[in-house]
mmCIF file of C-alpha atoms in Angstrom:
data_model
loop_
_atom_site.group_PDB
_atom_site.id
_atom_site.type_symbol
_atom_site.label_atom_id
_atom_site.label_comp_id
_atom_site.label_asym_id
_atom_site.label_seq_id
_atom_site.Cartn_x
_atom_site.Cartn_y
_atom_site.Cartn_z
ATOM 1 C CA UNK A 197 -12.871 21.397 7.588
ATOM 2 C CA UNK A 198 -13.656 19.857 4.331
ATOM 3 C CA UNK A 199 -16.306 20.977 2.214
ATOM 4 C CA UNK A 200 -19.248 18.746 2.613
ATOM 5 C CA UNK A 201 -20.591 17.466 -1.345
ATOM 6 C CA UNK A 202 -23.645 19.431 -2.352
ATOM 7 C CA UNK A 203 -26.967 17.513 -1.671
ATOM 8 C CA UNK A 204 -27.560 16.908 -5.383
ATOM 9 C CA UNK A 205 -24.499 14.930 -5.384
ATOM 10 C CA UNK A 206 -25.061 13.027 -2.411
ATOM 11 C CA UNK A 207 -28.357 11.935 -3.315
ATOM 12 C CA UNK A 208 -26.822 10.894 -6.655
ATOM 13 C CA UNK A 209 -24.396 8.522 -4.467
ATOM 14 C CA UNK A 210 -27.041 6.906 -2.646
ATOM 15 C CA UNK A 211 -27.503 4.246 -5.268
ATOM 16 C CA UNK A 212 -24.246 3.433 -5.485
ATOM 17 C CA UNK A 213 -23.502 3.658 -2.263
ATOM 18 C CA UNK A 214 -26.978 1.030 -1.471
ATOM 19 C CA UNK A 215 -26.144 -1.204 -4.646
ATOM 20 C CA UNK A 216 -22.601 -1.515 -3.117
ATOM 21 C CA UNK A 217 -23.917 -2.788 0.599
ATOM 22 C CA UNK A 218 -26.209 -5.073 -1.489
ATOM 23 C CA UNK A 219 -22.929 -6.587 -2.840
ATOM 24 C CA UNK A 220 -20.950 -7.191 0.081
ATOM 25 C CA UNK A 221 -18.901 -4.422 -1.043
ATOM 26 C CA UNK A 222 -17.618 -1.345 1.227
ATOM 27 C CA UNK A 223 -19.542 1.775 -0.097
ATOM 28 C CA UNK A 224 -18.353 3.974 -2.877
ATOM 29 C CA UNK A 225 -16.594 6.942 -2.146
ATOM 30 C CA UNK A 226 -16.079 10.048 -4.172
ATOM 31 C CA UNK A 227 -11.859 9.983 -5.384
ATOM 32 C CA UNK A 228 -9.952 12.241 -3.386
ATOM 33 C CA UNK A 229 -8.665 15.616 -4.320
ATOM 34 C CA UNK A 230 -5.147 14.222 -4.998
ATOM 35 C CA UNK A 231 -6.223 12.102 -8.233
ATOM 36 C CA UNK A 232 -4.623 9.025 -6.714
ATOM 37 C CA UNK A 233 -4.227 5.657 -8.519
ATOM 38 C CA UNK A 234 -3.832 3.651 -5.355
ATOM 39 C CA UNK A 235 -5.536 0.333 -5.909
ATOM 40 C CA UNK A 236 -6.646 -1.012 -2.479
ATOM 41 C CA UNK A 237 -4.636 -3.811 -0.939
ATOM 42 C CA UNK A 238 -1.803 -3.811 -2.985
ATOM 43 C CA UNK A 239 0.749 -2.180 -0.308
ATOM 44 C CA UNK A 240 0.993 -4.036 2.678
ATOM 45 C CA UNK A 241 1.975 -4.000 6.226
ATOM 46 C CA UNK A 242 3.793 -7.291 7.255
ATOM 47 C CA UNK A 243 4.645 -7.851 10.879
ATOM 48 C CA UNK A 244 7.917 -10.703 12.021
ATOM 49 C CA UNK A 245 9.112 -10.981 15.711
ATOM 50 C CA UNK A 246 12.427 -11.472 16.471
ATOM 51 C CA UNK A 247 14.107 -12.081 19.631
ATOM 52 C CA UNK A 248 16.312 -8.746 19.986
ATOM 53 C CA UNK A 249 16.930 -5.345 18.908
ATOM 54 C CA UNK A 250 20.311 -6.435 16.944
ATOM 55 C CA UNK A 251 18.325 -9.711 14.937
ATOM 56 C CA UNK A 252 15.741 -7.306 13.921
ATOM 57 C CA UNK A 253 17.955 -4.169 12.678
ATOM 58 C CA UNK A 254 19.883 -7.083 10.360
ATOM 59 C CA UNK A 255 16.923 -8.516 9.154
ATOM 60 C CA UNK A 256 15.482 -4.820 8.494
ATOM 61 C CA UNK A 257 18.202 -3.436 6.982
ATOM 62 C CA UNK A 258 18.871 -6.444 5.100
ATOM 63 C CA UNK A 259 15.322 -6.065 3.027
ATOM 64 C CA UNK A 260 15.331 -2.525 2.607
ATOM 65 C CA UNK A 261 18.389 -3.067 0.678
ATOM 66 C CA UNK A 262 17.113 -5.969 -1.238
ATOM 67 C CA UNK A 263 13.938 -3.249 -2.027
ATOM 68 C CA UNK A 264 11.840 -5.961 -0.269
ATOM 69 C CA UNK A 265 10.449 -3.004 1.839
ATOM 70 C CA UNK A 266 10.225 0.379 1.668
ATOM 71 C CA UNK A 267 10.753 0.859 5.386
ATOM 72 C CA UNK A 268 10.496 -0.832 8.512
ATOM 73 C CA UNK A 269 9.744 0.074 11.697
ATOM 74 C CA UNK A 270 11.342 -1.309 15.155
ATOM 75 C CA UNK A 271 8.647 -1.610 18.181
ATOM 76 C CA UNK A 272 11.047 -2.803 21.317
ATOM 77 C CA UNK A 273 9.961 -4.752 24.341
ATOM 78 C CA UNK A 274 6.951 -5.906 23.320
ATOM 79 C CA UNK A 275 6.133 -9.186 25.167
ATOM 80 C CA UNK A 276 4.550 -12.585 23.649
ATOM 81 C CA UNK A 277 2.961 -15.339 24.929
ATOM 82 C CA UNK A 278 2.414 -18.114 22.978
ATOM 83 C CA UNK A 279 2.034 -22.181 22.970
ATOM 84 C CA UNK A 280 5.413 -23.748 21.737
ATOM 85 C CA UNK A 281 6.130 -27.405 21.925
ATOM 86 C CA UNK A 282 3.340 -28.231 25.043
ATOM 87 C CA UNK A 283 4.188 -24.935 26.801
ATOM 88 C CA UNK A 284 2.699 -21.848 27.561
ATOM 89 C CA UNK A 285 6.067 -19.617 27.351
ATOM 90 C CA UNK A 286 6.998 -15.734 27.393
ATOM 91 C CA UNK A 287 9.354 -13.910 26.027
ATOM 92 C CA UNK A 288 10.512 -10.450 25.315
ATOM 93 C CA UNK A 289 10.933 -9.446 21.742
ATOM 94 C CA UNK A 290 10.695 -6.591 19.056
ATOM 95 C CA UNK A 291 8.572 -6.077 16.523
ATOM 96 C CA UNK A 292 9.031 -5.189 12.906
ATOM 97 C CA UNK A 293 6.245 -3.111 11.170
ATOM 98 C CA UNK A 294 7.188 -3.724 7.344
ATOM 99 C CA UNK A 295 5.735 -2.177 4.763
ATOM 100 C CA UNK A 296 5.956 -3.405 1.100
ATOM 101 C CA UNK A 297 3.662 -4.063 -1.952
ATOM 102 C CA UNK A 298 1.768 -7.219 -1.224
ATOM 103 C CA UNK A 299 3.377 -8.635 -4.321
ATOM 104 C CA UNK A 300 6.137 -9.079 -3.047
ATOM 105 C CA UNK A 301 5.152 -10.364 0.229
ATOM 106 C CA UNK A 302 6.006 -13.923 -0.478
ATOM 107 C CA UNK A 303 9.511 -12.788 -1.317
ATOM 108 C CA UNK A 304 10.049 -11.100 1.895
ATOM 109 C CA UNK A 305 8.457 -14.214 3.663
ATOM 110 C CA UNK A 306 10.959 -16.539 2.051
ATOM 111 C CA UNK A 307 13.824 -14.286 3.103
ATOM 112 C CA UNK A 308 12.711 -13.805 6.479
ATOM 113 C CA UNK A 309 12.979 -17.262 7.064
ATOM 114 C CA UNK A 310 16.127 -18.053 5.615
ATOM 115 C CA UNK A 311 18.233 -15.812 8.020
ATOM 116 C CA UNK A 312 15.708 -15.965 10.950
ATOM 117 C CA UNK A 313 16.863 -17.665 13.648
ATOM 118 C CA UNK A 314 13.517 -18.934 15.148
ATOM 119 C CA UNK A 315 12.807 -22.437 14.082
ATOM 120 C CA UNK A 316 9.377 -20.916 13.059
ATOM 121 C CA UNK A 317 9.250 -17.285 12.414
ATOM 122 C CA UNK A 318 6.676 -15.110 11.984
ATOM 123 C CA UNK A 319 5.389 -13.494 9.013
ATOM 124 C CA UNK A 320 2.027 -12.078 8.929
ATOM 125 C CA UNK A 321 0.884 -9.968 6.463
ATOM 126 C CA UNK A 322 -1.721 -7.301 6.083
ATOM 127 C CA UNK A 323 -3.022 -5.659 2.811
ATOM 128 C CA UNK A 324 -3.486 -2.165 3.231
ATOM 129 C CA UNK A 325 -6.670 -0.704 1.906
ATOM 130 C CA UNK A 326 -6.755 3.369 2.632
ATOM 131 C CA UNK A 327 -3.655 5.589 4.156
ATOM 132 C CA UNK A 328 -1.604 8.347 3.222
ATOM 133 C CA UNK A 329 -1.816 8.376 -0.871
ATOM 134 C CA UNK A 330 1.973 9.638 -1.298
ATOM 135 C CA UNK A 331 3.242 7.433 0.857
ATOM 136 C CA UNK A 332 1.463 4.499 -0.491
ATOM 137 C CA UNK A 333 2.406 5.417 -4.069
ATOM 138 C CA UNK A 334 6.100 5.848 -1.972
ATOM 139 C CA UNK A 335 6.426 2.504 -0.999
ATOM 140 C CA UNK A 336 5.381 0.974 -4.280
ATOM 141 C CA UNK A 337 7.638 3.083 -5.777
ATOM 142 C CA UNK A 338 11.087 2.454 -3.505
ATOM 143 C CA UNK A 339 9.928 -1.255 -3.776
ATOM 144 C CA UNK A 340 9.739 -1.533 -7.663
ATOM 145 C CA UNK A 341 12.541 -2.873 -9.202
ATOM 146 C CA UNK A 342 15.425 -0.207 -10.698
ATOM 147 C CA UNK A 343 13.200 2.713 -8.960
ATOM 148 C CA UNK A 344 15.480 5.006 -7.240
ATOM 149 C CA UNK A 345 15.720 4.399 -3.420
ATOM 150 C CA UNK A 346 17.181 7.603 -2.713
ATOM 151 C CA UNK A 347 13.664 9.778 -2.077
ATOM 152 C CA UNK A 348 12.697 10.037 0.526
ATOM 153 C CA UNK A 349 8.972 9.794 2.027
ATOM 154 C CA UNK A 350 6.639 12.315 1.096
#
């Protein structure tokens, strides 16, 4: 279990912490032990449907190679229903999970769409404000142009 901050140093918080709320802003927290310089928001996680499990590997693979994404992840048989033309429909589909900086987001968006076969495809993104530090720092790093690709996540 983590060692809890002495109460001298909590109490010195506080006003931060209340000056913060004041603001509208989330409360300050103390930098973590692994001296990260992760700014908040600037990785994201960007979500696409696509109609099959051979669509979305193409599509996946496709911007991972073009360093548009770090990595992407492949949720099968999820199931959407959704208003299309005056109709309720539903259909079965998988899910990419993709993460990348935010950046670069409109990149992947206008890629997406130009090999997507969905007359309107999704692309929702996500800015990702805490996680795992080395893996953040990761996928900025695999996404940055000339950065070697090769390592792999922490």
């Amino acid at each position: 279990m983590p060692a809890l901050l002495p109460l001298a140093s909590r109490l010195q918080l506080l006003p931060r912490a209340l000056l913060s709320m004041a603001a509208g802003s989330p409360p300050f927290r103390p930098s973590p032990a692994s001296g990260s310089d992760y700014v908040p928001g600037s990785v994201s996680a960007a979500f696409v449907t696509c109609p099959n499990e051979k669509v979305a590997k193409e599509i996946a693979r496709a911007v991972v190679e073009k360093r548009l994404a770090a990595c992407v992840n492949l949720i099968p048989q999820i199931t959407s229903i959704y208003e299309w033309k005056g109709k309720i429909e539903e259909d079965s589909e998988v899910l990419m999970m993709i993460k990348t900086q935010s950046s670069l987001v409109p990149a992947l968006t206008d890629f997406v769409r130009s090999v997507h076969p969905y007359e309107v495809a999704e692309v929702i993104a996500l800015p990702v404000e805490q996680g795992n530090f080395p893996y953040l720092h990761w996928v900025r790093q695999v996404t940055a142009s000339g950065s070697d690709s090769s390592t792999a996540p922490p």
